[in-house]
């Protein structure tokens, strides 16, 4: 199971990012735990300077925009052993 963090204040872009991640995980059959990180301190400690940000297992992989479905698929399948 992957733990996915969505970093942001809870704005529309952050919400869309979380929905996209859930939809892609379901489509790919990947079990995830989605965490919404809204604390400004936690966002800054993660090194996210522009939201929304996406982290996978605590490593920031994307920042500054809503990732496309293709980007989400790539992030979720990165390092997956078939």
C-alpha positions as protocol buffer text, in pm:
chain_id: "A"
residue {
  index: 1
  type: UNK
  ca { x: 0 y: 0 z: 0 }
}
residue {
  index: 2
  type: UNK
  ca { x: 123 y: 346 z: -88 }
}
residue {
  index: 3
  type: UNK
  ca { x: 70 y: 645 z: 137 }
}
residue {
  index: 4
  type: UNK
  ca { x: -8 y: 955 z: -67 }
}
residue {
  index: 5
  type: UNK
  ca { x: 10 y: 1304 z: 77 }
}
residue {
  index: 6
  type: UNK
  ca { x: -172 y: 1596 z: -86 }
}
residue {
  index: 7
  type: UNK
  ca { x: -16 y: 1918 z: 43 }
}
residue {
  index: 8
  type: UNK
  ca { x: -228 y: 2232 z: 38 }
}
residue {
  index: 9
  type: UNK
  ca { x: -477 y: 2452 z: 215 }
}
residue {
  index: 10
  type: UNK
  ca { x: -779 y: 2255 z: 99 }
}
residue {
  index: 11
  type: UNK
  ca { x: -848 y: 2478 z: -202 }
}
residue {
  index: 12
  type: UNK
  ca { x: -1027 y: 2357 z: -514 }
}
residue {
  index: 13
  type: UNK
  ca { x: -700 y: 2256 z: -682 }
}
residue {
  index: 14
  type: UNK
  ca { x: -603 y: 2047 z: -380 }
}
residue {
  index: 15
  type: UNK
  ca { x: -946 y: 1881 z: -378 }
}
residue {
  index: 16
  type: UNK
  ca { x: -926 y: 1803 z: -751 }
}
residue {
  index: 17
  type: UNK
  ca { x: -577 y: 1660 z: -703 }
}
residue {
  index: 18
  type: UNK
  ca { x: -699 y: 1426 z: -426 }
}
residue {
  index: 19
  type: UNK
  ca { x: -999 y: 1316 z: -635 }
}
residue {
  index: 20
  type: UNK
  ca { x: -773 y: 1247 z: -933 }
}
residue {
  index: 21
  type: UNK
  ca { x: -540 y: 1037 z: -721 }
}
residue {
  index: 22
  type: UNK
  ca { x: -828 y: 832 z: -578 }
}
residue {
  index: 23
  type: UNK
  ca { x: -977 y: 775 z: -926 }
}
residue {
  index: 24
  type: UNK
  ca { x: -642 y: 671 z: -1075 }
}
residue {
  index: 25
  type: UNK
  ca { x: -565 y: 435 z: -787 }
}
residue {
  index: 26
  type: UNK
  ca { x: -904 y: 270 z: -827 }
}
residue {
  index: 27
  type: UNK
  ca { x: -857 y: 240 z: -1203 }
}
residue {
  index: 28
  type: UNK
  ca { x: -510 y: 87 z: -1158 }
}
residue {
  index: 29
  type: UNK
  ca { x: -616 y: -141 z: -872 }
}
residue {
  index: 30
  type: UNK
  ca { x: -359 y: 13 z: -637 }
}
residue {
  index: 31
  type: UNK
  ca { x: -442 y: 34 z: -269 }
}
residue {
  index: 32
  type: UNK
  ca { x: -356 y: 374 z: -123 }
}
residue {
  index: 33
  type: UNK
  ca { x: -394 y: 568 z: 198 }
}
residue {
  index: 34
  type: UNK
  ca { x: -460 y: 933 z: 113 }
}
residue {
  index: 35
  type: UNK
  ca { x: -356 y: 1202 z: 360 }
}
residue {
  index: 36
  type: UNK
  ca { x: -448 y: 1568 z: 320 }
}
residue {
  index: 37
  type: UNK
  ca { x: -172 y: 1782 z: 472 }
}
residue {
  index: 38
  type: UNK
  ca { x: -312 y: 2130 z: 543 }
}
residue {
  index: 39
  type: UNK
  ca { x: -79 y: 2255 z: 817 }
}
residue {
  index: 40
  type: UNK
  ca { x: 135 y: 2537 z: 678 }
}
residue {
  index: 41
  type: UNK
  ca { x: 422 y: 2423 z: 900 }
}
residue {
  index: 42
  type: UNK
  ca { x: 402 y: 2064 z: 771 }
}
residue {
  index: 43
  type: UNK
  ca { x: 378 y: 2185 z: 410 }
}
residue {
  index: 44
  type: UNK
  ca { x: 687 y: 2402 z: 452 }
}
residue {
  index: 45
  type: UNK
  ca { x: 879 y: 2125 z: 634 }
}
residue {
  index: 46
  type: UNK
  ca { x: 810 y: 1896 z: 337 }
}
residue {
  index: 47
  type: UNK
  ca { x: 970 y: 2157 z: 111 }
}
residue {
  index: 48
  type: UNK
  ca { x: 651 y: 2234 z: -82 }
}
residue {
  index: 49
  type: UNK
  ca { x: 671 y: 2598 z: -190 }
}
residue {
  index: 50
  type: UNK
  ca { x: 377 y: 2592 z: -432 }
}
residue {
  index: 51
  type: UNK
  ca { x: 56 y: 2395 z: -384 }
}
residue {
  index: 52
  type: UNK
  ca { x: -95 y: 2158 z: -451 }
}
residue {
  index: 53
  type: UNK
  ca { x: 188 y: 1921 z: -378 }
}
residue {
  index: 54
  type: UNK
  ca { x: 187 y: 1542 z: -398 }
}
residue {
  index: 55
  type: UNK
  ca { x: 405 y: 1315 z: -190 }
}
residue {
  index: 56
  type: UNK
  ca { x: 437 y: 940 z: -210 }
}
residue {
  index: 57
  type: UNK
  ca { x: 548 y: 763 z: 105 }
}
residue {
  index: 58
  type: UNK
  ca { x: 678 y: 1097 z: 237 }
}
residue {
  index: 59
  type: UNK
  ca { x: 877 y: 1197 z: -74 }
}
residue {
  index: 60
  type: UNK
  ca { x: 746 y: 1502 z: -262 }
}
residue {
  index: 61
  type: UNK
  ca { x: 699 y: 1409 z: -629 }
}
residue {
  index: 62
  type: UNK
  ca { x: 494 y: 1698 z: -774 }
}
residue {
  index: 63
  type: UNK
  ca { x: 424 y: 2061 z: -680 }
}
residue {
  index: 64
  type: UNK
  ca { x: 262 y: 2374 z: -813 }
}
residue {
  index: 65
  type: UNK
  ca { x: -24 y: 2244 z: -1025 }
}
residue {
  index: 66
  type: UNK
  ca { x: -299 y: 1988 z: -1048 }
}
residue {
  index: 67
  type: UNK
  ca { x: -128 y: 1684 z: -1199 }
}
residue {
  index: 68
  type: UNK
  ca { x: -282 y: 1542 z: -1516 }
}
residue {
  index: 69
  type: UNK
  ca { x: -433 y: 1192 z: -1510 }
}
residue {
  index: 70
  type: UNK
  ca { x: -125 y: 1072 z: -1700 }
}
residue {
  index: 71
  type: UNK
  ca { x: 107 y: 1224 z: -1438 }
}
residue {
  index: 72
  type: UNK
  ca { x: -93 y: 1064 z: -1156 }
}
residue {
  index: 73
  type: UNK
  ca { x: -74 y: 725 z: -1330 }
}
residue {
  index: 74
  type: UNK
  ca { x: 303 y: 763 z: -1365 }
}
residue {
  index: 75
  type: UNK
  ca { x: 343 y: 863 z: -999 }
}
residue {
  index: 76
  type: UNK
  ca { x: 133 y: 571 z: -876 }
}
residue {
  index: 77
  type: UNK
  ca { x: 305 y: 310 z: -1094 }
}
residue {
  index: 78
  type: UNK
  ca { x: 659 y: 436 z: -1031 }
}
residue {
  index: 79
  type: UNK
  ca { x: 869 y: 157 z: -879 }
}
residue {
  index: 80
  type: UNK
  ca { x: 583 y: -95 z: -893 }
}
residue {
  index: 81
  type: UNK
  ca { x: 706 y: -449 z: -947 }
}
residue {
  index: 82
  type: UNK
  ca { x: 479 y: -642 z: -1183 }
}
